[in-house]
CSV table of C-alpha atoms in Angstrom, one decimal:
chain,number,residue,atom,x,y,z
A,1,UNK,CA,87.4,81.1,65.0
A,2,UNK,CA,87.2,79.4,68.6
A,3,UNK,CA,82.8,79.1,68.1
A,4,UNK,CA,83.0,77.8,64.6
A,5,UNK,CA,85.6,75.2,65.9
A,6,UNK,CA,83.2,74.3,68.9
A,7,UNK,CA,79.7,74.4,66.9
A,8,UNK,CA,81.6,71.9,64.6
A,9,UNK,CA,82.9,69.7,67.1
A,10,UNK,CA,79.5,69.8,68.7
A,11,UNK,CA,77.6,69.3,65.6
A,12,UNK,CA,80.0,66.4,64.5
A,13,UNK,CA,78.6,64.6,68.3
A,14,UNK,CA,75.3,65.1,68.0
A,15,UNK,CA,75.3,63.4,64.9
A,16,UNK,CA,77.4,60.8,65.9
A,17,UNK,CA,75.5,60.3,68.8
A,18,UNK,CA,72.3,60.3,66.5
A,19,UNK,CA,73.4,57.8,64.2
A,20,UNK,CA,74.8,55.3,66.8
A,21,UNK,CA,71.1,55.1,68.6
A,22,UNK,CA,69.5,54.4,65.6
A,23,UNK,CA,68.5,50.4,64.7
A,24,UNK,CA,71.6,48.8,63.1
A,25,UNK,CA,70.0,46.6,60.7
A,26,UNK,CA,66.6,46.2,59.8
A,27,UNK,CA,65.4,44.1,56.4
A,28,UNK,CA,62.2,45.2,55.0
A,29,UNK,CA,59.0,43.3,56.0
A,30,UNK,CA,58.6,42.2,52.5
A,31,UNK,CA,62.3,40.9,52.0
A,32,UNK,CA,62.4,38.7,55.3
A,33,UNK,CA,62.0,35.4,55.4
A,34,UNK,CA,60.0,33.1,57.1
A,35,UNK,CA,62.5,31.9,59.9
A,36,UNK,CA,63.0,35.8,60.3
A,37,UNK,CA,59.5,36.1,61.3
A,38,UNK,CA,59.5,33.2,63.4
A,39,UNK,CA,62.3,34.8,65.4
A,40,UNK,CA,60.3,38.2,66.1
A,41,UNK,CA,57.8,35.9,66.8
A,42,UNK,CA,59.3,33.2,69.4
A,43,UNK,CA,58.0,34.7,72.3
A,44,UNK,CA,54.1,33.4,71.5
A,45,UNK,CA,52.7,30.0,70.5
A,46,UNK,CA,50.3,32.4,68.5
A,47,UNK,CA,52.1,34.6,66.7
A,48,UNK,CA,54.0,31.9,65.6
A,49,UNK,CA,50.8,30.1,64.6
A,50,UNK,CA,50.0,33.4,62.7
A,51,UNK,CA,53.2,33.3,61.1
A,52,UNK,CA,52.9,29.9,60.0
A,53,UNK,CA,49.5,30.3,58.7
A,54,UNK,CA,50.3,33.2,57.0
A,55,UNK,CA,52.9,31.1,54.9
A,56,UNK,CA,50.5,28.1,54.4
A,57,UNK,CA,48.1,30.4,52.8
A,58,UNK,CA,50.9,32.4,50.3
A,59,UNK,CA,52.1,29.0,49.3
A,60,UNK,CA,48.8,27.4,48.6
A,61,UNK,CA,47.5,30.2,46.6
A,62,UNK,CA,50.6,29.9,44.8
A,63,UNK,CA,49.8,26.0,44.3
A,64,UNK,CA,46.2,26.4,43.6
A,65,UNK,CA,47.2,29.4,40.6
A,66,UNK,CA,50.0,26.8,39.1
A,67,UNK,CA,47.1,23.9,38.9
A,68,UNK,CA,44.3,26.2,37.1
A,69,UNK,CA,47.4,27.3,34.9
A,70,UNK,CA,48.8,23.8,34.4
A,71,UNK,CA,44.8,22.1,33.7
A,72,UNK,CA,44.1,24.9,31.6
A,73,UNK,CA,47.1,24.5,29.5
A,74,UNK,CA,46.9,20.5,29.2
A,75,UNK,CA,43.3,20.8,28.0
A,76,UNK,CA,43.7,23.7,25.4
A,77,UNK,CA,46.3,21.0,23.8
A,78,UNK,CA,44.1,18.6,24.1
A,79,UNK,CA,40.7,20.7,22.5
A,80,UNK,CA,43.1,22.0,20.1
A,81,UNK,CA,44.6,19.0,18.7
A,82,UNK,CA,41.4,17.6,18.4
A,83,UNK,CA,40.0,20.7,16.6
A,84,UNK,CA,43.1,20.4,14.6
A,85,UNK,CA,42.7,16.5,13.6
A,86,UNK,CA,39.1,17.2,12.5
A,87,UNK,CA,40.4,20.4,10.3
A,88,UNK,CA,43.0,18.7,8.7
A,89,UNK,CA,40.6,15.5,8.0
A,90,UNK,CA,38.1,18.1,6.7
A,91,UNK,CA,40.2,20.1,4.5
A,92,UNK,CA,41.3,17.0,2.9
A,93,UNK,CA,38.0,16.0,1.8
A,94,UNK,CA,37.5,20.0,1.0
A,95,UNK,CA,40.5,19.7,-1.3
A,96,UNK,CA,39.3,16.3,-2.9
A,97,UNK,CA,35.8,17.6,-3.9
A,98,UNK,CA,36.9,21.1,-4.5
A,99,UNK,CA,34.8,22.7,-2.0
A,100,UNK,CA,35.9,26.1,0.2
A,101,UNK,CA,37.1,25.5,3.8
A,102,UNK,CA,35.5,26.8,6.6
A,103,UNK,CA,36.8,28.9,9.2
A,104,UNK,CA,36.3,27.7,12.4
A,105,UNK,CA,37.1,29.2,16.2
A,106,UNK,CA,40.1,27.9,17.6
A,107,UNK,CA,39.0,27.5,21.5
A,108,UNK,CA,42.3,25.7,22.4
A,109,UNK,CA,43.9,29.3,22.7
A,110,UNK,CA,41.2,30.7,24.2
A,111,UNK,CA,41.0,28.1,27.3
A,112,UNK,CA,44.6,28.6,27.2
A,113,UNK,CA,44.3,32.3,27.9
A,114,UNK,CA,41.7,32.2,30.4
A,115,UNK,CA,43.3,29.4,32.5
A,116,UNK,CA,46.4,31.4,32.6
A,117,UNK,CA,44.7,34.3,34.2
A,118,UNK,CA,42.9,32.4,36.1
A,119,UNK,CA,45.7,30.8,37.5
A,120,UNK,CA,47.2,34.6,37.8
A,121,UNK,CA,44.3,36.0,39.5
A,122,UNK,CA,44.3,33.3,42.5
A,123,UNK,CA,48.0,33.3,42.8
A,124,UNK,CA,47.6,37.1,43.0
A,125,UNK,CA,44.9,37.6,45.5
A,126,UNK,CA,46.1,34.9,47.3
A,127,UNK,CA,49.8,36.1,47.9
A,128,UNK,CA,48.3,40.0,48.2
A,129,UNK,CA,46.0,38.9,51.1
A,130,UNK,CA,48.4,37.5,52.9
A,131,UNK,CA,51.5,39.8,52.8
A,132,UNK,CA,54.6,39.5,54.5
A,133,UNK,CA,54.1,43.5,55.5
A,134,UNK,CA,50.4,42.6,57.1
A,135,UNK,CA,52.5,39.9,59.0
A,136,UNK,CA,55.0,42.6,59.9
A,137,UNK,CA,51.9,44.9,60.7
A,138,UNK,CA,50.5,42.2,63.2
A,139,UNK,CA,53.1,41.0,64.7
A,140,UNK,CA,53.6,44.9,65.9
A,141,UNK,CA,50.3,45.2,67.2
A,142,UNK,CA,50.6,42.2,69.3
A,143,UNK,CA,53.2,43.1,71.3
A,144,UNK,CA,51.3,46.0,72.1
A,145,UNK,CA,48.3,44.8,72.6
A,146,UNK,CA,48.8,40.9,73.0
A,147,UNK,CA,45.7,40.3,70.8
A,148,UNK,CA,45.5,38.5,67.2
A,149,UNK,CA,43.2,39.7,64.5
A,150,UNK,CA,39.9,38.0,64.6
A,151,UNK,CA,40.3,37.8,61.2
A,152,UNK,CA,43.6,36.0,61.0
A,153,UNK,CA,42.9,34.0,64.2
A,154,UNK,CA,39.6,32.5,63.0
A,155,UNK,CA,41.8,30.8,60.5
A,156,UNK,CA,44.2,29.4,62.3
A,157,UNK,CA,44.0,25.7,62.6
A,158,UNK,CA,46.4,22.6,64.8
A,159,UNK,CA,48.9,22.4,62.5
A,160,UNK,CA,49.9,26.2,62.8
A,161,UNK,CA,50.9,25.8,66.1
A,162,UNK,CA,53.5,23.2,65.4
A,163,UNK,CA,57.0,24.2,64.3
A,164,UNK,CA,58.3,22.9,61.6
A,165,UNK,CA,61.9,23.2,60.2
A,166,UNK,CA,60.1,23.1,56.4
């Protein structure tokens, strides 16, 4: 009875012990936010020039994929109310001399639907090129290695390095 006591007891530490070592806290890459990554990162003008280009680029992909979306959707209104006008003009005079209408292709919902996945595709590779995990993933590796990805540091540019409270 005395060794199942003390393996419990010390069982009951090591765990303890294990559990009270490990990091309290830690968000997910993916759910932090930017000031969160500007905090990991206040040590170097760089990575925070990294971190604030990484953010520039998520939000103007997200910009440019609203504007293709938006365009697209303002000028299938406008093709289609034309195409509509001249239908409704034309089946009037149909009806009148007692001719057939003709179909015609609607191409107002068709520049619709492209635009919008248009506008989908750029937001989407836009915001899946520059992931908050690949941020997570670089700002890791510097610390190690105190080195920025050629990739990500060829496009940095002045106003990276700046902080900016928006």
């Amino acid at each position: 009875m005395r060794l199942y006591a003390i393996f419990t007891i010390l069982t009951c530490f090591i765990i303890f012990e294990a559990k009270s070592q490990q990091i309290p806290y830690s968000k997910k890459p993916s759910k932090m936010s930017k000031y969160e990554f500007l905090s990991l990162a206040s040590e170097s003008d760089s990575l925070t020039a990294v971190v604030n280009m990484f953010f520039r680029k998520r939000k103007s992909s997200t910009t440019a994929g609203w504007i293709v979306a938006g365009s697209a959707t303002v000028i299938s209104i406008v093709v289609g109310s034309a195409q509509a006008t001249g239908q409704t003009i034309g089946a009037f005079g149909n009806f009148i001399s007692g001719t057939p209408l003709e179909e015609t292709n609607n191409s107002g919902g068709t520049i619709f639907l492209v635009g919008l996945a248009g506008g989908a595709a750029i937001t989407t590779i836009g915001r899946s090129t520059y992931t908050k995990n690949k941020l997570y993933n670089v700002i890791t590796e510097y610390q190690d290695t105190n080195k920025i990805p050629y990739q990500y540091a060829s496009k940095l540019v002045p106003k990276d390095f700046y902080f900016k409270s928006r």
